[in-house]
CSV table of C-alpha atoms in Angstrom, one decimal:
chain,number,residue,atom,x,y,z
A,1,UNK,CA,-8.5,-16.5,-20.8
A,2,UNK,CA,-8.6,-19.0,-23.4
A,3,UNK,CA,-5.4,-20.7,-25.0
A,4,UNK,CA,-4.8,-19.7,-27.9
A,5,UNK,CA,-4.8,-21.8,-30.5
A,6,UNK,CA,-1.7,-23.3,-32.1
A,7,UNK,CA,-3.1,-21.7,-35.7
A,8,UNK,CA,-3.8,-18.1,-34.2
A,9,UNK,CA,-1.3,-15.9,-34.2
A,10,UNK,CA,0.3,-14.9,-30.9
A,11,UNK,CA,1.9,-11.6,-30.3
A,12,UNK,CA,5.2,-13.3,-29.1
A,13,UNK,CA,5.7,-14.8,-32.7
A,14,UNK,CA,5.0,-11.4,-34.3
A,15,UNK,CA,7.1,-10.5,-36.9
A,16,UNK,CA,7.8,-7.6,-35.9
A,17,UNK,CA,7.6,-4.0,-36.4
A,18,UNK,CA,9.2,-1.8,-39.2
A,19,UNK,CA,11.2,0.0,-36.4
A,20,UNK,CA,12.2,-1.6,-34.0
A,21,UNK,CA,10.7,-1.1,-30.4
A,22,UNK,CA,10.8,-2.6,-26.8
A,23,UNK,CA,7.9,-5.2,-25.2
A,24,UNK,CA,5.7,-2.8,-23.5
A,25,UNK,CA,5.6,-4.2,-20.1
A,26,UNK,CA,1.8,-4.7,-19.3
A,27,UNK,CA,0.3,-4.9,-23.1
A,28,UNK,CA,1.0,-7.7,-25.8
A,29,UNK,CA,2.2,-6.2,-29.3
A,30,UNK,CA,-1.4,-6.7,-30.6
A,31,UNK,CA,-2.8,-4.9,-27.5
A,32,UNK,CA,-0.3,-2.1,-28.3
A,33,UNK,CA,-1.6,-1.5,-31.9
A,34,UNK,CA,-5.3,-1.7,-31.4
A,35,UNK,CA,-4.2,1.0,-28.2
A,36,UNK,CA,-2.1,3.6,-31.3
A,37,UNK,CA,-5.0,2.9,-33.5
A,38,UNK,CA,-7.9,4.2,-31.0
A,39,UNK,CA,-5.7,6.9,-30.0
A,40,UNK,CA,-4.6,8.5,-33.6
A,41,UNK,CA,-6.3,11.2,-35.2
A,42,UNK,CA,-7.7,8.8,-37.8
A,43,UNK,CA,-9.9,6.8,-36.1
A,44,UNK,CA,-11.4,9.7,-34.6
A,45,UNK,CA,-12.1,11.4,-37.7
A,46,UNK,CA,-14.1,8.2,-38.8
A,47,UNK,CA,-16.9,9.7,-36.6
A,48,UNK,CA,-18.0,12.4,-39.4
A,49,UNK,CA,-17.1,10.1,-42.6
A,50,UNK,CA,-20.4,8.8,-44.3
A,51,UNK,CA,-21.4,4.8,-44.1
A,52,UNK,CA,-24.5,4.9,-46.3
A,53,UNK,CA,-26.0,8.4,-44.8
A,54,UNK,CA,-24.1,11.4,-44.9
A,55,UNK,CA,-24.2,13.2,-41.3
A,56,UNK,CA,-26.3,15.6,-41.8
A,57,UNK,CA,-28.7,13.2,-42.8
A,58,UNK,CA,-29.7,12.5,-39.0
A,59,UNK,CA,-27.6,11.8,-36.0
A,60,UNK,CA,-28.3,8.3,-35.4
A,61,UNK,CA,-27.0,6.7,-38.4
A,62,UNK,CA,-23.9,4.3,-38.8
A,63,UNK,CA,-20.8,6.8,-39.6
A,64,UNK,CA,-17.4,4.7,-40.1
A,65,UNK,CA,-16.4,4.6,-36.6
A,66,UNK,CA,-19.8,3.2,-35.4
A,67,UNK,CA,-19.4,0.8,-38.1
A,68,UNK,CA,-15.7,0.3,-37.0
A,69,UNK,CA,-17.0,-0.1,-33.7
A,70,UNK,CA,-19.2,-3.0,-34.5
A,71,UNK,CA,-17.3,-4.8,-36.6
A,72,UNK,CA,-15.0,-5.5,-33.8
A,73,UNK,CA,-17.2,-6.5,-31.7
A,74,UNK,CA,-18.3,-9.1,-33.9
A,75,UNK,CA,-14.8,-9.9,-34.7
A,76,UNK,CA,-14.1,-10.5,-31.1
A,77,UNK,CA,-17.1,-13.0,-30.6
A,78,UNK,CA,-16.4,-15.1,-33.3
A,79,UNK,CA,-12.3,-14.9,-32.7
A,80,UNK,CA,-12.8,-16.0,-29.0
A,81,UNK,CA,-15.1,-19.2,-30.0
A,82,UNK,CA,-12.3,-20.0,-32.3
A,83,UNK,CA,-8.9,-19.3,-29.9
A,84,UNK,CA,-7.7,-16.8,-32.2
A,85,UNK,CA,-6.0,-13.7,-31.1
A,86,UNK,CA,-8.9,-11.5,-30.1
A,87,UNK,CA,-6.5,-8.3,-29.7
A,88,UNK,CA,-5.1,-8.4,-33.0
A,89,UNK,CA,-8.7,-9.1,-34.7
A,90,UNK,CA,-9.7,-5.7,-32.8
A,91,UNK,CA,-6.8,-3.7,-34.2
A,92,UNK,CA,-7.2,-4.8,-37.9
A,93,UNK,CA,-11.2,-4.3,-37.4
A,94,UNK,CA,-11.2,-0.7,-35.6
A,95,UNK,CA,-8.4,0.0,-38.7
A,96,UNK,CA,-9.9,-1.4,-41.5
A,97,UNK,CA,-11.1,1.9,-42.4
A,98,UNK,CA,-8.8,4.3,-41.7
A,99,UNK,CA,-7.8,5.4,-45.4
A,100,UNK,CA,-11.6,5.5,-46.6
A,101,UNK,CA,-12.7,8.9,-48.0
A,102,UNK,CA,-15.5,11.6,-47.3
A,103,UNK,CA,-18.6,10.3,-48.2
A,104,UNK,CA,-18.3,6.2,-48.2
A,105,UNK,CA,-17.6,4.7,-51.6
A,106,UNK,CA,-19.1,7.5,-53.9
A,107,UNK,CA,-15.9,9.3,-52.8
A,108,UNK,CA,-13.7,6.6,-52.7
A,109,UNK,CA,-14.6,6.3,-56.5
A,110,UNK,CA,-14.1,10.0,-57.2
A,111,UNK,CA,-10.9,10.3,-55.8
A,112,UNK,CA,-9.9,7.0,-58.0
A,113,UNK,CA,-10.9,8.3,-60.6
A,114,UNK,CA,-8.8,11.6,-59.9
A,115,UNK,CA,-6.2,10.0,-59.5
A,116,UNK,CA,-6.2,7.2,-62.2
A,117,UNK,CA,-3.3,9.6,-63.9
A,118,UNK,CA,-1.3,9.0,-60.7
A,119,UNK,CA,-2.0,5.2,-60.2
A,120,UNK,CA,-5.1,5.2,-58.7
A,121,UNK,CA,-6.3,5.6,-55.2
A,122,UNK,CA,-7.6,2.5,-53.1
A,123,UNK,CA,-8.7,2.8,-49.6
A,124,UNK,CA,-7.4,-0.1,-48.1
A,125,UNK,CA,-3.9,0.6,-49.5
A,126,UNK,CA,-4.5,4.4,-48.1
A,127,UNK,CA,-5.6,2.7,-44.3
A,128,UNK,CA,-1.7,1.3,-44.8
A,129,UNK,CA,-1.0,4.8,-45.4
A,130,UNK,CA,-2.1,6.1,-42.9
A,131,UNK,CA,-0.7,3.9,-40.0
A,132,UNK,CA,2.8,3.5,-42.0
A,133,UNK,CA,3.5,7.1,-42.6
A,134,UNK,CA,0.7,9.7,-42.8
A,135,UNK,CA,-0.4,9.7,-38.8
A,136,UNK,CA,2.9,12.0,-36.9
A,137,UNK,CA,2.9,11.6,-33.4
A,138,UNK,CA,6.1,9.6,-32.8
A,139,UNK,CA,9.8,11.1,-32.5
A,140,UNK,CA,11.3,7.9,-34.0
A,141,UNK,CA,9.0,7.5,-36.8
A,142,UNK,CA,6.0,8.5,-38.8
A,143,UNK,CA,2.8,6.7,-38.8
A,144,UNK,CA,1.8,4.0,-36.1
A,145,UNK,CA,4.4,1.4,-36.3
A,146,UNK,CA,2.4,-1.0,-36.4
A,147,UNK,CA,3.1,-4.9,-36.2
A,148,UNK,CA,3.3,-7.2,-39.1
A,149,UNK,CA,0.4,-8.8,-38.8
A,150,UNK,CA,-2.0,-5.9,-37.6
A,151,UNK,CA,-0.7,-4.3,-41.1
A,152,UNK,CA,-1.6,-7.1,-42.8
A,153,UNK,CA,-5.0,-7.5,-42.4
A,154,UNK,CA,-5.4,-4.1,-42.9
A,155,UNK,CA,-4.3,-4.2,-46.3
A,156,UNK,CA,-7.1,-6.7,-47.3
A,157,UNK,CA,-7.5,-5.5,-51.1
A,158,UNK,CA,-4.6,-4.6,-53.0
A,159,UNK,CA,-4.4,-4.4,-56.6
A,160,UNK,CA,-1.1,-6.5,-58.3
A,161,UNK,CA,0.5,-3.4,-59.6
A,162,UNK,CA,0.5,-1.6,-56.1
A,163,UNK,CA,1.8,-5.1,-54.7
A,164,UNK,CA,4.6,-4.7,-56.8
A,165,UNK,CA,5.8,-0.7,-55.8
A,166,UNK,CA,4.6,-2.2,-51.7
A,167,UNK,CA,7.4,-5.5,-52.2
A,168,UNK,CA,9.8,-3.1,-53.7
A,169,UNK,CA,9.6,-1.2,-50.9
A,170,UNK,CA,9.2,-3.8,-48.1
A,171,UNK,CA,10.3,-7.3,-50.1
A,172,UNK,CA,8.4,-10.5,-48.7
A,173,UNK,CA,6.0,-7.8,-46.7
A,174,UNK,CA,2.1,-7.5,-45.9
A,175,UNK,CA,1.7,-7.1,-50.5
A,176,UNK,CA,3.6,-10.2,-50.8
A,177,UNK,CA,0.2,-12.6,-50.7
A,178,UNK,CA,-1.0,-10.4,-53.5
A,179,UNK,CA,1.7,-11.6,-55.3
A,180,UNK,CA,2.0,-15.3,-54.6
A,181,UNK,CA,-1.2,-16.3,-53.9
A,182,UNK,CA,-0.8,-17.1,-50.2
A,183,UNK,CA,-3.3,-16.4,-47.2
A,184,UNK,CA,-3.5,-14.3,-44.9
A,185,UNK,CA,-3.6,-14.9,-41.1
A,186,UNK,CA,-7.0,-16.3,-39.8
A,187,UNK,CA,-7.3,-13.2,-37.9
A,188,UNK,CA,-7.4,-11.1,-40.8
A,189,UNK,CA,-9.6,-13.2,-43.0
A,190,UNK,CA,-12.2,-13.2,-39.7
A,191,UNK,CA,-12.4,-9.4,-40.4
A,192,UNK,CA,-13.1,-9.8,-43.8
A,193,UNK,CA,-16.1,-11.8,-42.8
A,194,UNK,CA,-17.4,-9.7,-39.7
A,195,UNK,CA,-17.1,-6.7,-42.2
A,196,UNK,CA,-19.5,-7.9,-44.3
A,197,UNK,CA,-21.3,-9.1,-41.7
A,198,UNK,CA,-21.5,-5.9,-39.8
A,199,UNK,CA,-22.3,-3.5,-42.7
A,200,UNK,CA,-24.9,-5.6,-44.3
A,201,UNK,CA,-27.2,-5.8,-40.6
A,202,UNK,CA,-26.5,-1.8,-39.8
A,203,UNK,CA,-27.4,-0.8,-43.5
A,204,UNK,CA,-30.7,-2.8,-43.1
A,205,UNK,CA,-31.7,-1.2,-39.7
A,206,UNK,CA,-30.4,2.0,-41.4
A,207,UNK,CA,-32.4,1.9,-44.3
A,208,UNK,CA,-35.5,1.2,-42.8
A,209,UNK,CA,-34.8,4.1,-40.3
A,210,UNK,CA,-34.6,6.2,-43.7
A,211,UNK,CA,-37.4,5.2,-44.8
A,212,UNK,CA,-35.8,4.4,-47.9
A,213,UNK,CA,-36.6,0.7,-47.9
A,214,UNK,CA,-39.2,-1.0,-45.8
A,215,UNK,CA,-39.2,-4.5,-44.3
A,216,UNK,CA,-41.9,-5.9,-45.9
A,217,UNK,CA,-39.5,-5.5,-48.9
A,218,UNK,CA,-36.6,-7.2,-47.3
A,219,UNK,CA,-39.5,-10.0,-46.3
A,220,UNK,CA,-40.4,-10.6,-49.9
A,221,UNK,CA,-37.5,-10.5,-51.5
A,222,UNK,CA,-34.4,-11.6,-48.6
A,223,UNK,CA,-35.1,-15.0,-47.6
A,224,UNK,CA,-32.2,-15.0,-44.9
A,225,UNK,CA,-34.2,-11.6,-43.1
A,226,UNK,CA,-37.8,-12.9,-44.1
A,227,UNK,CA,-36.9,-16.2,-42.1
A,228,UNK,CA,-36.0,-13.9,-38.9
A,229,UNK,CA,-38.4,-11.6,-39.0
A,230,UNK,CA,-41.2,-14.3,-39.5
A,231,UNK,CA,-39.7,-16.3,-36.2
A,232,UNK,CA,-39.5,-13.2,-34.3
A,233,UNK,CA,-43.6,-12.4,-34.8
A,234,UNK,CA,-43.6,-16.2,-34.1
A,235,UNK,CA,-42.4,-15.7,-30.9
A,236,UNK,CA,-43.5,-12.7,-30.2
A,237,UNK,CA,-47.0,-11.6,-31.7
A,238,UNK,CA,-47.6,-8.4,-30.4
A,239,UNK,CA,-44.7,-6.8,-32.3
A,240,UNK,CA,-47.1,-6.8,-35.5
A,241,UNK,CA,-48.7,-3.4,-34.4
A,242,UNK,CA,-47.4,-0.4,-35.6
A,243,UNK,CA,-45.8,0.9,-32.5
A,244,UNK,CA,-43.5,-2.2,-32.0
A,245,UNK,CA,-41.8,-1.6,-35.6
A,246,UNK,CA,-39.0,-0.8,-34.2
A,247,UNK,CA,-38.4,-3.8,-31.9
A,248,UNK,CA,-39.4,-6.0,-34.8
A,249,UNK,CA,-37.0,-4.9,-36.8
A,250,UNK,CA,-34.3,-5.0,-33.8
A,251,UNK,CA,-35.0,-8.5,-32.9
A,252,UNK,CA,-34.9,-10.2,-36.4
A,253,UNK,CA,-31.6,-8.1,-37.0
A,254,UNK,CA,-30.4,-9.6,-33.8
A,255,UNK,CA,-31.3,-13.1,-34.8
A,256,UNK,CA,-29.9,-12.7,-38.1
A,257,UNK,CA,-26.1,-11.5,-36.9
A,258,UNK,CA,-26.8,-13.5,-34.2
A,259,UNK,CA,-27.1,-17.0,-36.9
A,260,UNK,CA,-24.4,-15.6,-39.4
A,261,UNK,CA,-21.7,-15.1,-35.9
A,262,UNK,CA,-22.8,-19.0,-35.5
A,263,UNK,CA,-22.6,-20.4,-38.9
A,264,UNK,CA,-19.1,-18.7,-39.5
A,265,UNK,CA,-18.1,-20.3,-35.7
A,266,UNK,CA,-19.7,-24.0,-37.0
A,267,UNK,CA,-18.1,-23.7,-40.9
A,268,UNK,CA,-14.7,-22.5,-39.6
A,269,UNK,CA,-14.0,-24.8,-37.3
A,270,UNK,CA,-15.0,-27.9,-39.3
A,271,UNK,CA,-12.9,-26.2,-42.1
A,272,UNK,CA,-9.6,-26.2,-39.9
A,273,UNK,CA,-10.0,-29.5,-38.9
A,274,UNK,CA,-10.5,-31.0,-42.3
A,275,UNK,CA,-7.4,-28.6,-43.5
A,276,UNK,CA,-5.4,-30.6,-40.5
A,277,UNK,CA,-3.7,-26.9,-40.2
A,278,UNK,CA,-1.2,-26.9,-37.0
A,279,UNK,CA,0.6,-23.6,-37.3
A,280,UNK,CA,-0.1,-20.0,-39.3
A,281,UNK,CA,2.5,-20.8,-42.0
A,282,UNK,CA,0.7,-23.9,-42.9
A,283,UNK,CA,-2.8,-21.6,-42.6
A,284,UNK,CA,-0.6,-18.9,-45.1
A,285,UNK,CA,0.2,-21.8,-47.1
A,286,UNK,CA,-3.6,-23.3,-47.4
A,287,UNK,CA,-5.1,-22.7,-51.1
A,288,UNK,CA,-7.8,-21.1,-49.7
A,289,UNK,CA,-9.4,-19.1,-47.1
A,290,UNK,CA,-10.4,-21.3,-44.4
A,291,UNK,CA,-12.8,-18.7,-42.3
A,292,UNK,CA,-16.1,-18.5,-44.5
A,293,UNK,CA,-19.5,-18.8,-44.3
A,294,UNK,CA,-21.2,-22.4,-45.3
A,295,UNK,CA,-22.5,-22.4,-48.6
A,296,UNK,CA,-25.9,-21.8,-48.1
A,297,UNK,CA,-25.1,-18.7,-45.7
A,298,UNK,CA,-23.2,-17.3,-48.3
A,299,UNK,CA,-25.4,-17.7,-50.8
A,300,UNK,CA,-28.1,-15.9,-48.6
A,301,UNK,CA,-25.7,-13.2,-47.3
A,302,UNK,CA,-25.1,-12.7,-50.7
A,303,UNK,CA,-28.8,-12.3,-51.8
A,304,UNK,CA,-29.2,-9.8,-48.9
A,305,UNK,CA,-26.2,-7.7,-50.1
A,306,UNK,CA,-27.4,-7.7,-53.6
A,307,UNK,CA,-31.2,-6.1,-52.4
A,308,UNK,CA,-28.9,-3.6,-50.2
A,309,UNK,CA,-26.8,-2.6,-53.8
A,310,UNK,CA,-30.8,-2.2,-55.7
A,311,UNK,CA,-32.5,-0.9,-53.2
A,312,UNK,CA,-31.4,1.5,-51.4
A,313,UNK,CA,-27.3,2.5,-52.1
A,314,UNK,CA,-28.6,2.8,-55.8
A,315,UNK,CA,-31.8,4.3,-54.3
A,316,UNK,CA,-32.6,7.5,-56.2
A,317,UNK,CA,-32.0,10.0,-52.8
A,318,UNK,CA,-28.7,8.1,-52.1
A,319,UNK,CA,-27.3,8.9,-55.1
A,320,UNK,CA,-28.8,12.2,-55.4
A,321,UNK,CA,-26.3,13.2,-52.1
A,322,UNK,CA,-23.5,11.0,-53.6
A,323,UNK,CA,-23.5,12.4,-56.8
A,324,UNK,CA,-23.1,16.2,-54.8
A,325,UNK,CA,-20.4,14.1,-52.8
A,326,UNK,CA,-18.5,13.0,-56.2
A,327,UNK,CA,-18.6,16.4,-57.6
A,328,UNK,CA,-17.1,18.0,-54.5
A,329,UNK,CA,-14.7,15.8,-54.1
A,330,UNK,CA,-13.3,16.3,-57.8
A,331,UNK,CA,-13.4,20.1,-57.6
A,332,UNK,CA,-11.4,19.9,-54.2
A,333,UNK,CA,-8.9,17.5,-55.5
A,334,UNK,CA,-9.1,19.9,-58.8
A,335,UNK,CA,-8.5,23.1,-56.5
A,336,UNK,CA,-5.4,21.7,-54.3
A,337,UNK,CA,-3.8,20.5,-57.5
A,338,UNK,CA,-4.0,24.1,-58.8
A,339,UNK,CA,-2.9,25.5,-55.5
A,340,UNK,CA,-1.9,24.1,-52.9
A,341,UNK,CA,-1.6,26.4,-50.8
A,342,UNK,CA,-5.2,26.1,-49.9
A,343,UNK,CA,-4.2,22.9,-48.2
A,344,UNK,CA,-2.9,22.6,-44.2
A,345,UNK,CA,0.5,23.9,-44.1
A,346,UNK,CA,2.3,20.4,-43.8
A,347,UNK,CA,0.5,19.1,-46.9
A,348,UNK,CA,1.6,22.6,-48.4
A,349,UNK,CA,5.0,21.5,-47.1
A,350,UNK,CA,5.1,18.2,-48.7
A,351,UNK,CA,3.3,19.4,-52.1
A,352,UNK,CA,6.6,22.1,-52.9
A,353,UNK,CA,8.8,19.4,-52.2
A,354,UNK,CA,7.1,17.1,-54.7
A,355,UNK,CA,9.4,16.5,-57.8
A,356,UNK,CA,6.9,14.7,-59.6
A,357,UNK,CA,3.2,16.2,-60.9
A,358,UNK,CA,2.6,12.1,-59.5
A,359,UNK,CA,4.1,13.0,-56.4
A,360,UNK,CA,2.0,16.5,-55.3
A,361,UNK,CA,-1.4,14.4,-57.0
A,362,UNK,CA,-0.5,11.7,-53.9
A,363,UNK,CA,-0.2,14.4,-51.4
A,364,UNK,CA,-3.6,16.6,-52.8
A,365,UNK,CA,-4.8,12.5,-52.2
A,366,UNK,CA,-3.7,12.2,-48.7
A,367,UNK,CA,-5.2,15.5,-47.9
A,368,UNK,CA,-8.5,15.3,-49.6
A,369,UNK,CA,-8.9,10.8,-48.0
A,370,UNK,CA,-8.5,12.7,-44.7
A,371,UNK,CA,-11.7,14.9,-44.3
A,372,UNK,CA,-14.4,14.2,-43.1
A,373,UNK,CA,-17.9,14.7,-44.2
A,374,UNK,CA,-18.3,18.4,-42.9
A,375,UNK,CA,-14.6,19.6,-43.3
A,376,UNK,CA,-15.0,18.3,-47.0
A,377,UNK,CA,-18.6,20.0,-47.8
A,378,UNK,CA,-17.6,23.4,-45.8
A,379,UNK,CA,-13.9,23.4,-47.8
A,380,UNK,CA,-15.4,22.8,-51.0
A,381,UNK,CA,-18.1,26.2,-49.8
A,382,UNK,CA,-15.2,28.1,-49.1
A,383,UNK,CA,-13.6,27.5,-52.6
A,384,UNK,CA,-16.3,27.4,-54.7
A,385,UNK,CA,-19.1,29.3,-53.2
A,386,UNK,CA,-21.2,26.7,-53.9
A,387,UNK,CA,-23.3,24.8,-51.1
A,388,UNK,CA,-24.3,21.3,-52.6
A,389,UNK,CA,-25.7,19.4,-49.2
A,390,UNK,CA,-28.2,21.1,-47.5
A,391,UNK,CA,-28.5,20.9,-43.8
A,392,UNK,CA,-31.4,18.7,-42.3
């Protein structure tokens, strides 16, 4: 393996865990959380929450674990040509989505909007959550326990106001850069990145699977996949017939990650050198984010993200489903607030011993952030009578 690198962190410089725990004797601490995360009912529910598609849509679509799943891998390759802590890049990557809703950002945006009363609802602050407090399957403490660090990068968005109640709670914590202005480890800015990365690739393949865009659009109007997908037929010819569409489209996907993974590798590392950054203070110190793209992959990446957003999660049969999605999710949330008791019995549990309206809305939150795709859409049947997605 590797040295690390005197930037990275390393799991014997951790700062620690919120309850205090002793070294596992074959596992670093990063090794530890990435091991909770894959084992906590969380991740596996990610398997039935929506991407772009919702499940019934077809089974070979990206859900959010798949997703998860890749990100992480691309994580990894980037964080091992780097010498940063590939274990801790894992954890924050397979977690990074562990708070999102039913039904990808349509019901993110519903359940905001629920709860804008209650202050709001944010994913990433609900992945926190989820690993701090809402996952039970310690004696000693809820949630995950989680180190530090992992917990940092998880929280990669975070509004100031929520900052604020988080270093309240937890002064100098994983909210505290929200505050001051400081960085983040390297680690968790690389999952930033290979996020972006990840989603933008699968939504392409994804979306031509559909049907709902086609890559001779993504040739005329996405220079970065045009330039691919025009050195692929280069190469190899014969994939211009109809019955090597699919392969076509594979390999200038795969040439595409394949560039980005290199370009963030090449930019990064001549960014740390410039910085002259020895240590992870001095990279939380740094004005800026110092894992990135060059400019002229951003500015490409960007353009590709932009005909994603037009084309097809604004595409008129996306947001036909996602509009169902948004009205479910409202008339849930709606339904538990008026009784709870049609929730699980420890969220019924939790909601009587709310004090606050605030309070029981955050609990009807947790609740309704925790279903999946199927759970949610069969729930809202049962209460409603009303059957808004139709199977495929």
């Amino acid at each position: 393996m590797t040295a690390l690198a005197s930037y990275a962190c390393h799991p014997l410089q951790s700062r620690g865990r919120r309850f205090a725990e002793p070294q596992a004797p074959t596992r670093s601490d990063f090794q530890r959380d990435r091991d909770r995360i894959v084992h906590s009912s969380a991740f596996r529910r990610l398997v039935y929450k929506t991407q772009v598609f919702v499940n019934h849509e077809g089974d070979l679509f990206r859900t959010r674990l798949t997703h998860s799943l890749e990100v992480a891998q691309l994580g990894r390759s980037i964080a091992r040509s780097l010498r940063l802590d590939e274990d801790l890049v894992e954890a924050i990557c397979l977690a990074h989505d562990l708070g999102h809703t039913p039904f990808g950002h349509a019901g993110q945006d519903a359940l905001n909007e629920c709860m804008q009363p209650h202050g709001g609802f944010e994913h990433n602050l609900q992945s926190l959550r989820v690993v701090d407090r809402l996952e039970e399957r310690y004696p000693a403490f809820d949630g995950l326990n989680l180190t530090f660090e992992t917990r940092e990068g998880i929280l990669k968005h975070c509004s100031r106001g929520n900052a604020q109640i988080l270093s309240v709670r937890e002064p100098g914590g994983v909210a505290q850069r929200f505050l001051d202005g400081t960085q983040p480890s390297l680690e968790a800015q690389l999952c930033n990145l290979a996020d972006a990365i990840a989603y933008n690739a699968h939504d392409v393949d994804d979306g031509v699977r559909s049907g709902l865009i086609t890559m001779a659009q993504l040739r005329d109007a996405v220079p970065l996949f045009a330039r691919y997908h025009a050195a692929t037929l280069a190469q190899w010819p014969d994939l211009a017939v109809p019955d090597a569409q699919r392969k076509l489209l594979y390999e200038s996907i795969r040439r595409m990650l394949s560039d980005q993974v290199y370009d963030v590798i090449h930019h990064s590392s001549a960014s740390l050198e410039q910085a002259g950054v020895r240590s992870v203070q001095q990279v939380r110190q740094h004005g800026r984010a110092l894992i990135g793209f060059s400019q002229e992959m951003k500015m490409q990446s960007l353009e590709l993200k932009q005909f994603l957003f037009g084309q097809l999660y604004r595409h008129p049969q996306v947001m036909q489903t996602m509009n169902h999605a948004q009205q479910m999710v409202k008339e849930l949330f709606a339904a538990y607030m008026l009784e709870p008791e049609r929730m699980k019995p420890r969220f019924v549990q939790r909601a009587h011993l709310a004090d606050t309206l605030h309070e029981r809305a955050r609990v009807v939150a947790d609740f309704v952030a925790g279903m999946t795709d199927r759970y949610a859409a069969h729930e809202h049947e049962r209460i409603t009578g009303m059957r808004l997605l139709t199977e495929a």
